[in-house]
Coordinates of C-alpha atoms and ligand atoms in Angstrom, one line a residue:
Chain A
X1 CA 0.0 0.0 0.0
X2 CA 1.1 3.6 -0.9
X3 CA 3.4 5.6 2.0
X4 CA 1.3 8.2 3.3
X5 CA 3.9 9.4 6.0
X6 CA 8.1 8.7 5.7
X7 CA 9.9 10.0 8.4
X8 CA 13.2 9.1 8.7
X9 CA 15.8 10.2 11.6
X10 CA 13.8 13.0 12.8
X11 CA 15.3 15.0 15.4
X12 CA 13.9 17.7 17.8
X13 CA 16.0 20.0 20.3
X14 CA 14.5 22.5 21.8
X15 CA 18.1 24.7 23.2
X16 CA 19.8 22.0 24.7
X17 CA 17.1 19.7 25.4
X18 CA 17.2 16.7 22.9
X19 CA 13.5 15.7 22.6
X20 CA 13.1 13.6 19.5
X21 CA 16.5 11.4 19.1
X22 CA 16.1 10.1 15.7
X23 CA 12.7 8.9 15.3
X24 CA 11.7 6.4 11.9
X25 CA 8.0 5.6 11.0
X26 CA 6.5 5.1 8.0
X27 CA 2.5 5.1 8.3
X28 CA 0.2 3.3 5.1
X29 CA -2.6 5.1 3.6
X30 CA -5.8 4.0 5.9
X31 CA -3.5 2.8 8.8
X32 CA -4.2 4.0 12.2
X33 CA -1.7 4.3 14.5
X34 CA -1.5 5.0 17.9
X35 CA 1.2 6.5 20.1
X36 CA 2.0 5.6 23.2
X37 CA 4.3 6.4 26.1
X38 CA 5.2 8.0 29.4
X39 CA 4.9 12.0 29.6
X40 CA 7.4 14.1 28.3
X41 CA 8.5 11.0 26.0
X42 CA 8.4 13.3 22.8
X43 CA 5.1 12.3 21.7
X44 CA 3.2 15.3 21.3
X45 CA 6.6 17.2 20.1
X46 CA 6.5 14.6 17.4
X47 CA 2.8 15.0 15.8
X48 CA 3.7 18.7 16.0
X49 CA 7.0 17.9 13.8
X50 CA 4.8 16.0 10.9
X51 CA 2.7 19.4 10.1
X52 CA 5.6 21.5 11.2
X53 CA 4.3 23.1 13.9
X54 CA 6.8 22.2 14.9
X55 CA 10.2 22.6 13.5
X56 CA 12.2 19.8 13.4
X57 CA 16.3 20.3 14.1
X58 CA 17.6 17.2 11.5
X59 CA 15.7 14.5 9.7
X60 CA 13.4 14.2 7.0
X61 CA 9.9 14.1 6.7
X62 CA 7.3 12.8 3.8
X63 CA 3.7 13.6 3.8
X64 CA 1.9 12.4 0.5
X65 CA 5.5 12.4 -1.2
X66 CA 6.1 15.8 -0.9
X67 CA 9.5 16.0 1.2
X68 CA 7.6 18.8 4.2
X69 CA 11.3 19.2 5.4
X70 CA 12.4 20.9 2.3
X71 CA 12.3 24.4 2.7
X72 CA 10.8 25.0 -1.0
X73 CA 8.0 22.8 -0.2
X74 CA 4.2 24.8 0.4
X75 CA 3.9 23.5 3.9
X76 CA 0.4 25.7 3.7
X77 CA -0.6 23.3 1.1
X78 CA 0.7 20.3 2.7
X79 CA -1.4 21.3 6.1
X80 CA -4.6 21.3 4.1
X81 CA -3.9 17.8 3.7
X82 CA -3.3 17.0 7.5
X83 CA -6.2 17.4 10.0
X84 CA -5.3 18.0 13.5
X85 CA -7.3 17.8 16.6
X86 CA -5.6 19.2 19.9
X87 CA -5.9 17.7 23.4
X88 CA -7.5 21.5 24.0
X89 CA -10.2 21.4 21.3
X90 CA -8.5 25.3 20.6
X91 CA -11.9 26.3 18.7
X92 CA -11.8 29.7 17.4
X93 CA -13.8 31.5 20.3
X94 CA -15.1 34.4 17.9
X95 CA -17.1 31.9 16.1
X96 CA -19.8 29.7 16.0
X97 CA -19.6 25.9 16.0
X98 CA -20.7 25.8 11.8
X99 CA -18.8 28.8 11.4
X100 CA -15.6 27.4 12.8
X101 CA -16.1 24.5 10.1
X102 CA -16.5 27.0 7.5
X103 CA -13.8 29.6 7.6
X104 CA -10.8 27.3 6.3
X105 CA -13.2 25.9 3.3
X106 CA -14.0 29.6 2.6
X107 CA -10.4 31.0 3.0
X108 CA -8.3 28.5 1.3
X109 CA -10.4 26.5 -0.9
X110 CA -12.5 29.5 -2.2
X111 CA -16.0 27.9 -1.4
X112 CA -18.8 29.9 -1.7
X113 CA -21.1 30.5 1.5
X114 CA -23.2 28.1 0.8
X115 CA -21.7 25.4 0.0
X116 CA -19.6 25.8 2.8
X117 CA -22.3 25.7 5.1
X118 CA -23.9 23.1 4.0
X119 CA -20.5 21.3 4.1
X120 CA -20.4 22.1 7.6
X121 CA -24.1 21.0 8.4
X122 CA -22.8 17.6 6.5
X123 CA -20.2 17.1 9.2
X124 CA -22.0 18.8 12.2
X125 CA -24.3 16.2 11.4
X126 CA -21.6 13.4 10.8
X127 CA -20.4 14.0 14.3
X128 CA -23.7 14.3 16.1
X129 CA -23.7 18.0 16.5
X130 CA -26.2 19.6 13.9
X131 CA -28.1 20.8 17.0
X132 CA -25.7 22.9 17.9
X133 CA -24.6 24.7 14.9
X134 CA -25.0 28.2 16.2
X135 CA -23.5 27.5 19.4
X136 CA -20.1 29.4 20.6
X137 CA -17.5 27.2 21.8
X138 CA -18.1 28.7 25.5
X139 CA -21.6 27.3 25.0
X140 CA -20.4 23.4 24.5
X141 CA -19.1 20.7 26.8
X142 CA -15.7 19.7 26.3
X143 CA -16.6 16.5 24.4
X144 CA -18.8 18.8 22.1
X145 CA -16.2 21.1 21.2
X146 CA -13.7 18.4 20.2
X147 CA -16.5 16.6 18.4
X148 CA -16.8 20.3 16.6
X149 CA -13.1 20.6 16.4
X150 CA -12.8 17.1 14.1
X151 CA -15.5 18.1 12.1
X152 CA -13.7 21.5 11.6
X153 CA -10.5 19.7 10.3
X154 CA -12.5 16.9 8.5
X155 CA -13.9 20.4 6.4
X156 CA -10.7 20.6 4.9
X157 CA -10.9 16.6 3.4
X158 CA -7.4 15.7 4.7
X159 CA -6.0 12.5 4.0
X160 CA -4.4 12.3 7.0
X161 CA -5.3 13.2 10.9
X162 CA -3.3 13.6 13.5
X163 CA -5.1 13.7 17.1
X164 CA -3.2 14.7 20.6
X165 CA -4.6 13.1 23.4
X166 CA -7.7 14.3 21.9
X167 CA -9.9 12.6 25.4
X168 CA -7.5 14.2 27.7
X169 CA -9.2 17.3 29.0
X170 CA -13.0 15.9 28.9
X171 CA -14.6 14.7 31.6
X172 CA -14.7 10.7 31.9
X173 CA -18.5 10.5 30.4
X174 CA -17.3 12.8 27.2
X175 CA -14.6 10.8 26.6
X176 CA -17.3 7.6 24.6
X177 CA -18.7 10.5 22.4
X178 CA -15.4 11.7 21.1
X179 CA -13.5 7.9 20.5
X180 CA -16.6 6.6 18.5
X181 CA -16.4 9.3 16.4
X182 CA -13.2 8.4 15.7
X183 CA -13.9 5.0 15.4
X184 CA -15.9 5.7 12.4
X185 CA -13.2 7.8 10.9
X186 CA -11.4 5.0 11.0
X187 CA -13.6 2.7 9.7
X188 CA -14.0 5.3 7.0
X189 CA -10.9 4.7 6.0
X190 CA -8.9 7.4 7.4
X191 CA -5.4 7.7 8.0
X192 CA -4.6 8.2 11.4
X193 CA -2.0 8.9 13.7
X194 CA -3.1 9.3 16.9
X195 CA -1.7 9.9 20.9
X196 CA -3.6 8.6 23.0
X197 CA -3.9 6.8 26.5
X198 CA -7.2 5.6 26.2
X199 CA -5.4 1.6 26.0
X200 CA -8.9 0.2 25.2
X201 CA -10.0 2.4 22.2
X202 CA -5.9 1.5 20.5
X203 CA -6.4 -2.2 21.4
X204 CA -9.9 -2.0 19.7
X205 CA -8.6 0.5 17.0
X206 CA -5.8 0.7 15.9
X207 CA -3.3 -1.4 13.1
X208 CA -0.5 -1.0 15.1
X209 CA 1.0 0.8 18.3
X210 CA 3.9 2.5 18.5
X211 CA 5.7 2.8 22.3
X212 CA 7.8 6.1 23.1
X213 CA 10.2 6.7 25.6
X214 CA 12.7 9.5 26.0
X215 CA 12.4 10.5 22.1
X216 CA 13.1 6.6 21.0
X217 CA 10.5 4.4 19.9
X218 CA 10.9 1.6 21.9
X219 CA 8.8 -0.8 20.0
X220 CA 6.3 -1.0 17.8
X221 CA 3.8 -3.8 16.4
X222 CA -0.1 -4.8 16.2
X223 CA -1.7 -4.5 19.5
X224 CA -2.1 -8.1 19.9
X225 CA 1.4 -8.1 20.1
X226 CA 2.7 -5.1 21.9
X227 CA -0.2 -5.3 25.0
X228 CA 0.0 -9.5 25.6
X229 CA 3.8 -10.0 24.6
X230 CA 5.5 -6.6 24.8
X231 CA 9.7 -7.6 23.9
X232 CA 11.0 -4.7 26.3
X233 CA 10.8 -4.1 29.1
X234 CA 10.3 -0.3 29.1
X235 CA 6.9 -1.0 27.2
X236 CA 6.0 -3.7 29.7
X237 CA 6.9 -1.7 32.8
X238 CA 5.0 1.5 31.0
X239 CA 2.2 -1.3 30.1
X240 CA 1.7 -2.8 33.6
X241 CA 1.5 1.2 34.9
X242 CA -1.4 2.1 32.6
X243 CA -3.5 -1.0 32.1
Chain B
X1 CA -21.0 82.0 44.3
X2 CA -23.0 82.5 41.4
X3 CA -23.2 79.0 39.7
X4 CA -26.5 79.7 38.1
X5 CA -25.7 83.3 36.3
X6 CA -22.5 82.1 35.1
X7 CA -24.2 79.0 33.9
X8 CA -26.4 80.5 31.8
X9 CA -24.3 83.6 30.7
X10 CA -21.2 81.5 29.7
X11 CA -23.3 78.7 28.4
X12 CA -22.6 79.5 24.2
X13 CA -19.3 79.5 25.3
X14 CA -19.4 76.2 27.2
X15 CA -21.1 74.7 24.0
X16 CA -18.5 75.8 21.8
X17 CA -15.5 74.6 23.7
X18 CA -17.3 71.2 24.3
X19 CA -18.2 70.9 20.6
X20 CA -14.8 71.8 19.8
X21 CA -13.5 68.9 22.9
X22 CA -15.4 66.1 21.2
X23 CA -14.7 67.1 17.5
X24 CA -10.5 67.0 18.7
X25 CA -10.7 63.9 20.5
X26 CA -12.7 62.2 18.8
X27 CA -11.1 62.7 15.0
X28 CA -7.8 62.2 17.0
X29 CA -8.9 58.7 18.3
X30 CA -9.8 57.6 15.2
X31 CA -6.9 58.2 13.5
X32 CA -5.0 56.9 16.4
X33 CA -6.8 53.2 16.1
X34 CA -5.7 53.2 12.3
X35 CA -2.0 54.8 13.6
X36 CA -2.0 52.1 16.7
X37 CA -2.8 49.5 14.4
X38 CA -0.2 49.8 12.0
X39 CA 2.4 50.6 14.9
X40 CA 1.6 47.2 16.5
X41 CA 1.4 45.3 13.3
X42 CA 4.8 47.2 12.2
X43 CA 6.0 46.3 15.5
X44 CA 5.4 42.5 15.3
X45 CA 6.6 42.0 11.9
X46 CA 9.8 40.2 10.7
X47 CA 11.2 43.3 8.6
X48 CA 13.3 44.4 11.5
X49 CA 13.7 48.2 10.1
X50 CA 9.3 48.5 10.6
X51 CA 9.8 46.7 13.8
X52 CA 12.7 49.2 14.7
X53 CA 10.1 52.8 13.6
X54 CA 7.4 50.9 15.6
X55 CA 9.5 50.7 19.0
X56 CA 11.1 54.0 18.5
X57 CA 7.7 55.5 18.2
X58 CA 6.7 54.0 21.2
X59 CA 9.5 55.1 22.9
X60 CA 9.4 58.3 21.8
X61 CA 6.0 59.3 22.5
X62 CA 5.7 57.1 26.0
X63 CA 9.4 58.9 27.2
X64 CA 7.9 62.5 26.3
X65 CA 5.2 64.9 28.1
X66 CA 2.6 65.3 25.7
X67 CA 2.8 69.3 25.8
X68 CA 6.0 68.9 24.5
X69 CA 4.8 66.5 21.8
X70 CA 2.4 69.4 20.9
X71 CA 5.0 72.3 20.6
X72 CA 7.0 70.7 18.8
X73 CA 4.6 69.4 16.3
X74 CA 2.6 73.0 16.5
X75 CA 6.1 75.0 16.4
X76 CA 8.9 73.1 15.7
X77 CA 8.3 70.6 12.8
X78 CA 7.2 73.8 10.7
X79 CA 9.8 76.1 11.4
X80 CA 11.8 72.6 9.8
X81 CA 9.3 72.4 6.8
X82 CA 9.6 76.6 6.3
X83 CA 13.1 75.7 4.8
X84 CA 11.7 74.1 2.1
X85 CA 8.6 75.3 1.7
X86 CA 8.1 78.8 2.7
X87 CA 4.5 79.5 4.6
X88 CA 3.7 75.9 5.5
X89 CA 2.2 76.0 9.0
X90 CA -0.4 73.5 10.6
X91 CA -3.8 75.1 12.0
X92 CA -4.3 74.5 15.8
X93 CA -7.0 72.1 15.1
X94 CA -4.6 70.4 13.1
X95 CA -1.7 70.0 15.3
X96 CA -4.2 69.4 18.5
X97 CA -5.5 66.6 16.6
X98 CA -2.1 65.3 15.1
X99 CA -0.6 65.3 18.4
X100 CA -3.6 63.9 20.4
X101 CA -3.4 61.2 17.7
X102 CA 0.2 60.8 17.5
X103 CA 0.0 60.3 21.5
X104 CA -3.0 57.8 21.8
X105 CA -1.8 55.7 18.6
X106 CA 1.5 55.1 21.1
X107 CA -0.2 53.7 24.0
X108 CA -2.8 52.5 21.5
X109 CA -0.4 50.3 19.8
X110 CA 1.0 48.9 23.0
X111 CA -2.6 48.1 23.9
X112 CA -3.2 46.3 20.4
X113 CA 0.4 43.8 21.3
X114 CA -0.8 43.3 24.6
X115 CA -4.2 41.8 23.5
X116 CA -2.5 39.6 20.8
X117 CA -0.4 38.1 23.0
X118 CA -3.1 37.6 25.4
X119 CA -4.7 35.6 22.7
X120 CA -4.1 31.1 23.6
X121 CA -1.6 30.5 21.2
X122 CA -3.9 27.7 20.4
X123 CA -5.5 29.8 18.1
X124 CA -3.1 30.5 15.8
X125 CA -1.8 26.9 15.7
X126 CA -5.0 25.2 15.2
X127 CA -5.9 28.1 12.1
X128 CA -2.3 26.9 11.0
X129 CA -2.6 23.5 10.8
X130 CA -5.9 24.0 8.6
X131 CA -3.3 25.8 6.2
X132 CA -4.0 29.2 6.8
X133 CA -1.1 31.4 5.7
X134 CA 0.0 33.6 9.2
X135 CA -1.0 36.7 7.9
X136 CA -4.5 35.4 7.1
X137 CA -4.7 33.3 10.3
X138 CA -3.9 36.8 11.7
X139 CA -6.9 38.7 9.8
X140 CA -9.4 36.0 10.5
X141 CA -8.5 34.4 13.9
X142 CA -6.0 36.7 15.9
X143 CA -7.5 40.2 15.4
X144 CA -11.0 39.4 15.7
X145 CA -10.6 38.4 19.5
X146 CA -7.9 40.3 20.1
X147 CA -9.9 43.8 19.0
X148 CA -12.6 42.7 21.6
X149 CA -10.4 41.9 24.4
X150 CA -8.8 45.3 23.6
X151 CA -12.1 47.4 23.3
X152 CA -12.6 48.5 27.4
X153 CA -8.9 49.7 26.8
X154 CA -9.6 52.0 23.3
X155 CA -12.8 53.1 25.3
X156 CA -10.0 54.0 28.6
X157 CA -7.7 55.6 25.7
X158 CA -10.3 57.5 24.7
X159 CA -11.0 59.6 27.9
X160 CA -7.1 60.0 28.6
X161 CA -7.1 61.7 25.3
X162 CA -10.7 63.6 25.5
X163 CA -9.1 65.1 28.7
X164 CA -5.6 65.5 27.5
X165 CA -7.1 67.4 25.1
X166 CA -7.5 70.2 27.3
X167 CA -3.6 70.5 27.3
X168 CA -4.2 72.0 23.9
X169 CA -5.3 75.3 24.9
X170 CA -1.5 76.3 25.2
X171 CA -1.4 76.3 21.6
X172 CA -4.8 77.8 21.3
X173 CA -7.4 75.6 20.3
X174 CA -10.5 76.9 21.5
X175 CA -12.1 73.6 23.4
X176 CA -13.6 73.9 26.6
X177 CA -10.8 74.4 29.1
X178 CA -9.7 77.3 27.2
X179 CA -13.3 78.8 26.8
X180 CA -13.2 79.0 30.5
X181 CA -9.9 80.3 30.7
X182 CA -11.4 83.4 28.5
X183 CA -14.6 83.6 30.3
X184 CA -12.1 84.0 33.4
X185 CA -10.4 86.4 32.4
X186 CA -13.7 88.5 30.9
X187 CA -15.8 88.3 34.6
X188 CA -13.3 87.2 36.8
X189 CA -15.3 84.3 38.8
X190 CA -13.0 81.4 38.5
X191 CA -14.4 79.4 41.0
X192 CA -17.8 78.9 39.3
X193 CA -16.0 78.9 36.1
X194 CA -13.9 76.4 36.5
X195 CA -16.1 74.1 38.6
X196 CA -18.7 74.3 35.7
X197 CA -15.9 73.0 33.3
X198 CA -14.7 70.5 35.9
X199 CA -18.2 69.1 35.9
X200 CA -18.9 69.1 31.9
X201 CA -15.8 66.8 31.4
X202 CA -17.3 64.6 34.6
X203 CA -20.6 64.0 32.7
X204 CA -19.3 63.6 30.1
X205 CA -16.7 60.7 31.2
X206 CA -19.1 59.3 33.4
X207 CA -21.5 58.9 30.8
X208 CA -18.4 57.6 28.7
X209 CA -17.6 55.2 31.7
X210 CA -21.0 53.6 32.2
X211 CA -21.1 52.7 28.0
X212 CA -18.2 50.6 28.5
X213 CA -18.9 49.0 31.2
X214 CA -22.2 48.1 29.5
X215 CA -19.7 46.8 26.6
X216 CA -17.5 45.3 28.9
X217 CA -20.6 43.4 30.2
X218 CA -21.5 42.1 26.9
X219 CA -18.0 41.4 25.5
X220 CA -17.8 37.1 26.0
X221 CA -18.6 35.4 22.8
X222 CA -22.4 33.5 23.7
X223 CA -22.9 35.0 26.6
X224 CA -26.1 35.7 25.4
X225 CA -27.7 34.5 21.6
Ligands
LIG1 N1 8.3 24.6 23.2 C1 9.1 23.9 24.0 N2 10.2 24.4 24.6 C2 11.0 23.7 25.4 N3 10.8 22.4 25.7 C3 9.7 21.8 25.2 C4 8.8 22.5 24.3 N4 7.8 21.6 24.0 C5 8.1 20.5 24.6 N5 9.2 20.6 25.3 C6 9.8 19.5 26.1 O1 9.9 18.4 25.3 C7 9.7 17.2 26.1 C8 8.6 16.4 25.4 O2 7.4 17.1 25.3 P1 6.1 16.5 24.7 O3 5.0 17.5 24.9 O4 6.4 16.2 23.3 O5 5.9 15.2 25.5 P2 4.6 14.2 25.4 O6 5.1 12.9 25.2 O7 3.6 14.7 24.5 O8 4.1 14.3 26.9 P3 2.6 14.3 27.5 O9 2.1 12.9 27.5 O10 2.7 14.9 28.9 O11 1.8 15.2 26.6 C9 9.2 17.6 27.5 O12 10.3 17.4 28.3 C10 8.9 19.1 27.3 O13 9.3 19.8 28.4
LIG2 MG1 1.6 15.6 24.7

């Protein structure tokens, strides 16, 4: 199946603090993977590196074969093509729930109004939020505004999404709403990269888990493998912690 | 104490010089939003020689007393101009308003940074990672909420400047302060005089005040809708 994502000795210091240590993963088209591993292991540093929100100190990096690394490359392009969803939602506060969905559409790929609205209903809907179209963010629960804040990145028909401990910061009973949803991105075919600790949703989910520790990846493998018969023993120590 | 008869004998006067308060500062503040605007923007950008005018304007106009400011832009910058062209001179409504503008674009400016940085830099990352270009994640993220986090200090801004407009009777400008000053000197009963004026800028804040404290009230995004 095609490459979606090559990275290839990424590296990350931030001053003098080596983060990312030479990282390699190559992710399929409709692959989800999840990332896991103890805090401050470099995760959320390296989902930030793929759409260069990040920038990354050495290494390459290969989204859809364009080579995001390179300075000539349009990395404004390339981040139409790569949804993110934050651990803090970070839904534009000035806007409504349909109207955060619509600005990108509008902005960058010159939809009219109305078809960007209707876009948005489309999703709203998709996520089981059409009631609350013309709600602020204020106005939601945390699950609902990161149920708003996929459909707002969905708007933009990535190929790829990245999500950062996207359950994090909701209370335990938001926390169903949000994974099915991602579920059935999933199932839609999606390619996914995802950080997460919810161990149940990347046993159920994902195609394979990668473990990170200190800016390494430990190990990596389908979860059948890594959460019965983890190899090292800094993924079974981190496993037996968590599950 | 007379408050009464002076009331109603130096009341065309009063109305003058307040007409001619408002008209100063509130020209002035507009032009200062635009002028603030463009300072801060200058101020954040890469091109370090617009970065480098924005801070030295700044500094300049925070580091100075504003009747200075107004001498030298009433006096001084034409005597400079003169050299080159021969009878250039600014009216006293210009160089009130200039000044008062110069002044609040300054602090105006600083007030503009202040609320962008306040803004999560969540924001910006999130309209970033849809592929918004900066400046456009600017224009439709950034400034939107940063203008309304900023409007309680514009309205504040506003009635340092409708007072400091005052200051401009040195040069001559005929707003209310000064219209007392001349009533003064005609009858002689400063106290009344100049209590009267006292209280016409007090209404005239206080009504000022209560407005943004209404918009202050109603500034969070669905508070109400
Ligand atoms: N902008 C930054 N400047 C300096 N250090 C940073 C910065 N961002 C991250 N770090 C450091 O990099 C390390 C890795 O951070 P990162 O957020 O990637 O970890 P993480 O695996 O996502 O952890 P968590 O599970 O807590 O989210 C941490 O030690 C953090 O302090
Ligand atoms: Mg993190």
């Amino acid at each position: 199946m095609a490459k979606k994502v090559r990275v290839k000795n990424l590296c990350k210091s931030f001053g003098s603090t080596e983060v990312l240590k030479g990282m390699d993963l190559e992710v399929s088209e409709g692959e989800v993977v999840c990332l896991i591993g103890p805090s401050g292991s470099g995760k959320s540093t390296f989902l930030r590196c793929l759409n260069q929100l990040e920038t990354p100190t050495s290494g390459e990096i290969e989204i859809d074969g364009y080579l995001i690394t390179d300075k000539n490359t349009n990395i404004n392009k390339v981040r139409e093509n790569i949804g993110m969803v934050f651990q803090q939602f970070n839904l534009f506060h000035h806007l409504t729930a349909k109207k955060n969905i619509m600005m990108a559409p509008i902005d960058r790929k010159k939809l009219s109004k109305k078809e960007a609205e209707q876009r948005a209903m489309e999703l709203l809907t998709r996520v089981g939020m059409s009631d609350k179209a013309d709600s602020y963010p204020r106005q939601l629960s945390g699950g609902q505004q990161q149920r708003v804040a996929i459909a707002r990145a969905l708007a933009m028909n990535p190929d790829i999404m990245l999500f950062d401990e996207p359950t994090s910061a909701l209370d335990p009973e938001m926390v169903g709403g949000v994974l099915q949803v991602m579920k059935e991105l999933a199932a839609a075919g999606m390619t996914m990269i995802v950080v997460t600790h919810e161990m149940g949703f990347a046993r159920d989910v994902a195609d394979r888990i990668v473990f990170m520790s200190d800016g390494y990846i430990v190990e990596e493998g389908p979860p059948s493998e890594i959460f019965t018969n983890p190899k090292e023993p800094r993924t079974k120590d981190f496993l037996n912690h968590v599950l | 104490m007379d408050f009464y008869g002076v009331l109603t004998n130096m009341y065309p006067m009063l109305l003058d010089g307040l007409v001619m308060t408002l008209e100063t500062s509130l020209l002035a503040i507009l032009i200062a939003f635009f002028l603030g605007l463009l300072s801060c923007v200058m101020g954040m950008s890469r091109i370090v020689p617009l970065a480098l005018i924005s801070k030295f304007y700044v500094w300049v106009i925070r580091g100075t007393p504003f009747i200075v400011q107004l001498f030298i832009i009433k006096y001084g910058i034409p005597q400079v101009v003169q050299l080159w062209a021969p009878g250039f001179n600014f009216t006293i409504f210009q160089a009130a308003v200039a000044t008062l503008a110069l002044n609040a674009g300054a602090y105006m400016s600083e007030i503009f940074r202040g609320s962008i940085q306040a803004i999560d830099p969540g924001q910006m990352e999130a309209a970033r990672s849809l592929g918004l270009p900066k400046t456009r994640a600017m224009i439709k993220v950034i400034l939107p909420q940063a203008l309304k986090i900023s409007i309680p200090m514009l309205c504040n801004q506003f009635i340092i400047s409708l007072k400091d407009s005052s200051l401009a009777q040195v040069i001559g400008l005929p707003e209310l302060f000064y219209q007392g000053k001349i009533y003064v000197g005609r009858t002689f009963r400063s106290f009344e005089t100049y209590i009267i004026v006292g209280c016409v800028y007090l209404i005239i804040i206080t009504i000022l005040s209560y407005i943004i404290k209404r918009i202050e009230r109603n500034l969070d995004y669905g508070k109400k809708s």
